[in-house]
mmCIF file of C-alpha atoms in Angstrom:
data_model
loop_
_atom_site.group_PDB
_atom_site.id
_atom_site.type_symbol
_atom_site.label_atom_id
_atom_site.label_comp_id
_atom_site.label_asym_id
_atom_site.label_seq_id
_atom_site.Cartn_x
_atom_site.Cartn_y
_atom_site.Cartn_z
ATOM 1 C CA ASN Z 62 136.288 -5.951 -0.421
ATOM 2 C CA ALA Z 63 133.414 -5.589 -2.842
ATOM 3 C CA GLY Z 64 133.182 -2.273 -4.612
ATOM 4 C CA VAL Z 65 130.204 0.039 -4.847
ATOM 5 C CA MET Z 66 127.225 -1.884 -6.160
ATOM 6 C CA GLN Z 67 124.444 -0.390 -8.186
ATOM 7 C CA ASN Z 68 121.310 -2.038 -9.453
ATOM 8 C CA PRO Z 69 119.763 -2.383 -11.789
ATOM 9 C CA ARG Z 70 122.460 -1.720 -14.370
ATOM 10 C CA HIS Z 71 119.863 -0.906 -16.999
ATOM 11 C CA LEU Z 72 116.327 0.297 -16.363
ATOM 12 C CA VAL Z 73 113.616 1.056 -18.903
ATOM 13 C CA ARG Z 74 110.561 3.000 -17.820
ATOM 14 C CA ARG Z 75 107.626 4.505 -19.676
ATOM 15 C CA ARG Z 76 106.784 8.156 -19.204
ATOM 16 C CA GLY Z 77 104.896 8.679 -15.971
ATOM 17 C CA GLN Z 78 106.263 5.609 -14.196
ATOM 18 C CA GLU Z 79 108.535 5.617 -11.172
ATOM 19 C CA ALA Z 80 112.213 4.698 -11.246
ATOM 20 C CA ARG Z 81 114.098 3.395 -8.196
ATOM 21 C CA LEU Z 82 117.855 3.177 -8.366
ATOM 22 C CA ARG Z 83 119.806 1.412 -5.644
ATOM 23 C CA CYS Z 84 123.335 1.909 -4.400
ATOM 24 C CA SER Z 85 125.199 -0.191 -1.861
ATOM 25 C CA PRO Z 86 128.354 1.618 -0.713
ATOM 26 C CA MET Z 87 131.651 -0.079 -0.048
ATOM 27 C CA LYS Z 88 131.903 -1.819 3.297
ATOM 28 C CA GLY Z 89 132.730 0.684 6.008
ATOM 29 C CA HIS Z 90 131.663 3.702 3.956
ATOM 30 C CA SER Z 91 128.914 5.849 5.420
ATOM 31 C CA HIS Z 92 128.935 8.697 2.882
ATOM 32 C CA VAL Z 93 127.119 8.374 -0.432
ATOM 33 C CA TYR Z 94 127.011 10.712 -3.429
ATOM 34 C CA TRP Z 95 124.779 10.549 -6.505
ATOM 35 C CA TYR Z 96 125.769 11.961 -9.889
ATOM 36 C CA ARG Z 97 123.930 12.128 -13.197
ATOM 37 C CA GLN Z 98 125.436 12.027 -16.656
ATOM 38 C CA LEU Z 99 123.140 13.324 -19.377
ATOM 39 C CA PRO Z 100 124.000 12.433 -22.992
ATOM 40 C CA GLU Z 101 127.019 14.357 -24.274
ATOM 41 C CA GLU Z 102 127.725 15.890 -20.863
ATOM 42 C CA GLY Z 103 130.003 15.248 -17.904
ATOM 43 C CA LEU Z 104 128.825 13.846 -14.599
ATOM 44 C CA LYS Z 105 126.943 16.372 -12.476
ATOM 45 C CA PHE Z 106 126.594 16.209 -8.697
ATOM 46 C CA MET Z 107 123.068 15.620 -7.426
ATOM 47 C CA VAL Z 108 123.076 14.818 -3.716
ATOM 48 C CA TYR Z 109 125.268 13.861 -0.771
ATOM 49 C CA LEU Z 110 123.927 11.681 2.012
ATOM 50 C CA GLN Z 111 125.103 10.148 5.247
ATOM 51 C CA LYS Z 112 123.178 7.452 7.043
ATOM 52 C CA GLU Z 113 119.663 8.798 7.648
ATOM 53 C CA ASN Z 114 120.666 12.351 6.678
ATOM 54 C CA ILE Z 115 120.695 14.428 3.510
ATOM 55 C CA ILE Z 116 123.736 16.670 3.753
ATOM 56 C CA ASP Z 117 123.630 18.508 0.424
ATOM 57 C CA GLU Z 118 120.914 18.200 -2.207
ATOM 58 C CA SER Z 119 121.844 21.322 -4.148
ATOM 59 C CA GLY Z 120 122.117 19.401 -7.426
ATOM 60 C CA MET Z 121 118.770 17.657 -7.219
ATOM 61 C CA PRO Z 122 115.917 18.826 -9.448
ATOM 62 C CA LYS Z 123 113.299 20.466 -7.260
ATOM 63 C CA GLU Z 124 110.475 18.168 -8.260
ATOM 64 C CA ARG Z 125 110.023 14.418 -8.729
ATOM 65 C CA PHE Z 126 113.499 13.469 -7.440
ATOM 66 C CA SER Z 127 114.267 12.255 -3.938
ATOM 67 C CA ALA Z 128 117.046 10.325 -2.238
ATOM 68 C CA GLU Z 129 117.479 8.455 0.986
ATOM 69 C CA PHE Z 130 120.142 6.465 2.790
ATOM 70 C CA PRO Z 131 118.470 4.524 5.601
ATOM 71 C CA LYS Z 132 120.181 3.103 8.647
ATOM 72 C CA GLU Z 133 119.965 -0.341 7.105
ATOM 73 C CA GLY Z 134 120.049 -1.152 3.418
ATOM 74 C CA PRO Z 135 121.135 0.634 0.269
ATOM 75 C CA SER Z 136 120.783 4.244 -0.724
ATOM 76 C CA ILE Z 137 117.823 4.836 -3.032
ATOM 77 C CA LEU Z 138 117.429 7.489 -5.706
ATOM 78 C CA ARG Z 139 113.771 7.773 -6.611
ATOM 79 C CA ILE Z 140 112.384 9.512 -9.670
ATOM 80 C CA GLN Z 141 108.628 9.888 -9.820
ATOM 81 C CA GLN Z 142 106.646 10.370 -13.022
ATOM 82 C CA VAL Z 143 109.676 10.024 -15.249
ATOM 83 C CA VAL Z 144 109.981 12.067 -18.434
ATOM 84 C CA ARG Z 145 112.200 11.523 -21.484
ATOM 85 C CA GLY Z 146 114.655 14.123 -20.205
ATOM 86 C CA ASP Z 147 115.429 11.882 -17.216
ATOM 87 C CA SER Z 148 117.138 9.390 -19.543
ATOM 88 C CA ALA Z 149 120.735 9.352 -18.357
ATOM 89 C CA ALA Z 150 123.393 7.357 -16.551
ATOM 90 C CA TYR Z 151 123.166 7.684 -12.766
ATOM 91 C CA PHE Z 152 126.328 7.025 -10.793
ATOM 92 C CA CYS Z 153 126.690 6.479 -7.089
ATOM 93 C CA ALA Z 154 129.922 6.973 -5.163
ATOM 94 C CA SER Z 155 130.903 6.364 -1.563
ATOM 95 C CA SER Z 156 133.661 7.401 0.806
ATOM 96 C CA PRO Z 157 134.577 6.618 4.408
ATOM 97 C CA TRP Z 158 134.504 10.305 5.334
ATOM 98 C CA GLY Z 159 132.874 13.350 3.816
ATOM 99 C CA ASP Z 160 135.590 15.922 4.219
ATOM 100 C CA GLY Z 161 137.038 15.449 0.743
ATOM 101 C CA SER Z 162 140.269 13.995 2.064
ATOM 102 C CA TYR Z 163 139.278 10.553 0.877
ATOM 103 C CA GLU Z 164 138.712 9.373 -2.642
ATOM 104 C CA GLN Z 165 135.163 8.797 -3.822
ATOM 105 C CA TYR Z 166 134.691 5.247 -5.078
ATOM 106 C CA PHE Z 167 132.210 4.947 -7.915
ATOM 107 C CA GLY Z 168 129.792 2.232 -8.913
ATOM 108 C CA PRO Z 169 129.272 1.119 -12.535
ATOM 109 C CA GLY Z 170 126.151 3.236 -12.917
ATOM 110 C CA THR Z 171 122.506 2.653 -13.787
ATOM 111 C CA ARG Z 172 121.458 3.575 -17.303
ATOM 112 C CA LEU Z 173 117.870 4.793 -17.262
ATOM 113 C CA THR Z 174 115.938 4.920 -20.506
ATOM 114 C CA VAL Z 175 112.516 6.545 -20.568
ATOM 115 C CA THR Z 176 110.351 5.583 -23.517
ATOM 116 C CA GLY R 150 130.866 28.719 -11.724
ATOM 117 C CA ASP R 151 133.600 26.125 -11.617
ATOM 118 C CA SER R 152 133.925 24.054 -14.775
ATOM 119 C CA VAL R 153 136.138 21.636 -16.660
ATOM 120 C CA THR R 154 136.719 21.462 -20.389
ATOM 121 C CA GLN R 155 138.446 18.433 -21.777
ATOM 122 C CA MET R 156 139.467 17.319 -25.198
ATOM 123 C CA GLU R 157 136.718 15.889 -27.345
ATOM 124 C CA GLY R 158 137.067 12.279 -28.346
ATOM 125 C CA PRO R 159 137.146 9.676 -29.428
ATOM 126 C CA VAL R 160 140.901 9.163 -29.586
ATOM 127 C CA THR R 161 142.285 6.111 -31.381
ATOM 128 C CA LEU R 162 145.958 5.195 -31.070
ATOM 129 C CA SER R 163 148.214 2.301 -31.870
ATOM 130 C CA GLU R 164 149.974 0.466 -29.065
ATOM 131 C CA GLU R 165 153.118 2.268 -27.832
ATOM 132 C CA ALA R 166 151.980 5.629 -29.193
ATOM 133 C CA CYS R 167 152.130 8.785 -27.042
ATOM 134 C CA LEU R 168 148.951 10.073 -25.458
ATOM 135 C CA THR R 169 147.892 13.565 -24.437
ATOM 136 C CA ILE R 170 144.348 14.398 -23.314
ATOM 137 C CA ASN R 171 143.896 18.098 -22.702
ATOM 138 C CA CYS R 172 142.017 19.459 -19.713
ATOM 139 C CA THR R 173 141.518 23.085 -18.728
ATOM 140 C CA TYR R 174 139.526 24.379 -15.800
ATOM 141 C CA THR R 175 137.823 27.460 -14.443
ATOM 142 C CA ALA R 176 137.706 27.711 -10.679
ATOM 143 C CA THR R 177 137.755 30.044 -7.721
ATOM 144 C CA GLY R 178 140.997 29.567 -5.888
ATOM 145 C CA TYR R 179 143.232 26.571 -6.416
ATOM 146 C CA PRO R 180 141.272 23.368 -5.975
ATOM 147 C CA SER R 181 142.647 19.852 -6.157
ATOM 148 C CA LEU R 182 142.487 18.354 -9.656
ATOM 149 C CA PHE R 183 141.718 14.754 -10.591
ATOM 150 C CA TRP R 184 141.773 12.340 -13.483
ATOM 151 C CA TYR R 185 139.316 9.453 -13.276
ATOM 152 C CA VAL R 186 139.229 6.443 -15.616
ATOM 153 C CA GLN R 187 136.274 4.229 -16.464
ATOM 154 C CA TYR R 188 137.036 0.820 -17.968
ATOM 155 C CA PRO R 189 134.240 -0.907 -19.905
ATOM 156 C CA GLY R 190 131.472 -2.108 -17.610
ATOM 157 C CA GLU R 191 133.059 -0.675 -14.468
ATOM 158 C CA GLY R 192 132.728 2.374 -12.237
ATOM 159 C CA LEU R 193 134.985 5.404 -12.356
ATOM 160 C CA GLN R 194 138.328 4.939 -10.619
ATOM 161 C CA LEU R 195 140.648 7.662 -9.446
ATOM 162 C CA LEU R 196 143.709 7.527 -11.719
ATOM 163 C CA LEU R 197 145.748 10.381 -10.282
ATOM 164 C CA LYS R 198 145.427 13.715 -8.533
ATOM 165 C CA ALA R 199 147.310 16.909 -7.725
ATOM 166 C CA THR R 200 146.510 19.113 -4.775
ATOM 167 C CA LYS R 201 148.436 22.312 -5.527
ATOM 168 C CA ALA R 202 150.108 24.271 -8.306
ATOM 169 C CA ASP R 203 153.117 22.584 -9.954
ATOM 170 C CA ASP R 204 152.239 19.244 -8.348
ATOM 171 C CA LYS R 205 152.585 16.258 -10.663
ATOM 172 C CA GLY R 206 150.249 13.341 -10.191
ATOM 173 C CA SER R 207 151.302 9.975 -11.580
ATOM 174 C CA ASN R 208 150.011 6.421 -11.687
ATOM 175 C CA LYS R 209 150.278 3.430 -14.047
ATOM 176 C CA GLY R 210 152.588 5.391 -16.371
ATOM 177 C CA PHE R 211 150.163 8.321 -16.636
ATOM 178 C CA GLU R 212 151.165 11.801 -15.532
ATOM 179 C CA ALA R 213 149.497 15.186 -15.198
ATOM 180 C CA THR R 214 150.938 18.475 -13.928
ATOM 181 C CA TYR R 215 148.856 21.162 -12.226
ATOM 182 C CA ARG R 216 149.603 24.330 -14.239
ATOM 183 C CA LYS R 217 148.207 27.401 -12.512
ATOM 184 C CA GLU R 218 149.380 29.839 -15.200
ATOM 185 C CA THR R 219 147.524 28.035 -17.988
ATOM 186 C CA THR R 220 144.763 26.575 -15.748
ATOM 187 C CA SER R 221 145.464 23.173 -17.240
ATOM 188 C CA PHE R 222 145.901 19.584 -16.085
ATOM 189 C CA HIS R 223 146.705 17.602 -19.244
ATOM 190 C CA LEU R 224 146.948 13.814 -19.006
ATOM 191 C CA GLU R 225 149.980 12.215 -20.668
ATOM 192 C CA LYS R 226 151.432 8.773 -21.204
ATOM 193 C CA GLY R 227 154.524 7.984 -23.201
ATOM 194 C CA SER R 228 153.531 4.546 -24.458
ATOM 195 C CA VAL R 229 149.926 3.373 -24.332
ATOM 196 C CA GLN R 230 148.787 -0.228 -24.122
ATOM 197 C CA VAL R 231 145.631 -1.948 -25.326
ATOM 198 C CA SER R 232 144.594 -2.249 -21.672
ATOM 199 C CA ASP R 233 144.497 1.570 -21.413
ATOM 200 C CA SER R 234 141.384 1.640 -23.594
ATOM 201 C CA ALA R 235 138.793 3.416 -21.454
ATOM 202 C CA VAL R 236 136.997 6.706 -20.898
ATOM 203 C CA TYR R 237 139.036 9.371 -19.080
ATOM 204 C CA PHE R 238 137.450 12.167 -17.035
ATOM 205 C CA CYS R 239 139.056 15.323 -15.687
ATOM 206 C CA ALA R 240 137.433 16.630 -12.486
ATOM 207 C CA LEU R 241 137.660 19.135 -9.663
ATOM 208 C CA PRO R 242 135.701 19.831 -6.474
ATOM 209 C CA SER R 243 133.445 22.813 -6.995
ATOM 210 C CA GLY R 244 130.782 25.000 -5.488
ATOM 211 C CA GLY R 245 132.932 25.832 -2.491
ATOM 212 C CA SER R 246 132.885 22.225 -1.327
ATOM 213 C CA ASN R 247 135.585 19.577 -1.284
ATOM 214 C CA TYR R 248 133.223 16.714 -2.142
ATOM 215 C CA LYS R 249 131.021 18.051 -4.945
ATOM 216 C CA LEU R 250 132.979 16.923 -8.005
ATOM 217 C CA THR R 251 132.528 18.586 -11.392
ATOM 218 C CA PHE R 252 133.579 16.448 -14.355
ATOM 219 C CA GLY R 253 134.471 17.025 -17.953
ATOM 220 C CA LYS R 254 132.496 15.194 -20.640
ATOM 221 C CA GLY R 255 134.980 12.346 -20.811
ATOM 222 C CA THR R 256 137.351 11.264 -23.574
ATOM 223 C CA LEU R 257 137.073 7.773 -25.037
ATOM 224 C CA LEU R 258 140.483 6.265 -25.765
ATOM 225 C CA THR R 259 140.817 3.171 -27.921
ATOM 226 C CA VAL R 260 144.241 1.572 -28.289
ATOM 227 C CA ASN R 261 144.692 -0.900 -31.124
ATOM 228 C CA PRO R 262 147.332 -3.665 -31.102
#
């Protein structure tokens, strides 16, 4: 069973461009979580999605960031008009259920660098 | 709010040395506590967990005991191997949820032969 897949693994964007990060959950998992790790900090929760629904986006910056998990295809974290402060590692995790009784399985992360 | 403070790294040990990585937490109530490990080039993996006070989680020779009185969950291993070289994260669910994990900054462990 393939693990959580994230691509690209490394992404370089200039200020003002858009960044799209993709996450394919483990087979059979319908719950996806995005976390961000800024330099010198721990991972911070951003958003929790089920298929076609955003359940909790309390950790998402109010502007420029959006996330989706369509019925078909991967979950997408989209950052518009990137700024240098968006440079970070973005991790996706998935679980079969969202009640916390199951472990979250993490992908290898996407390292975004904004120049 | 809920938070985790873990020992700053990096930590460098020789093979068969003893390991302790300290982790203390601040939380409302008594949440489950986790240690995750990230091997080079891979995603975070759950290493062990404890769901209530005095519980001991263990896996792959690693242990951690949920200490309510000291609000700690230190990770220990009696004899490390080169293959244990990784980044270790202490974590707990926070914000009143059981899915919104809060992590420490991570501790890089390097084990030399």
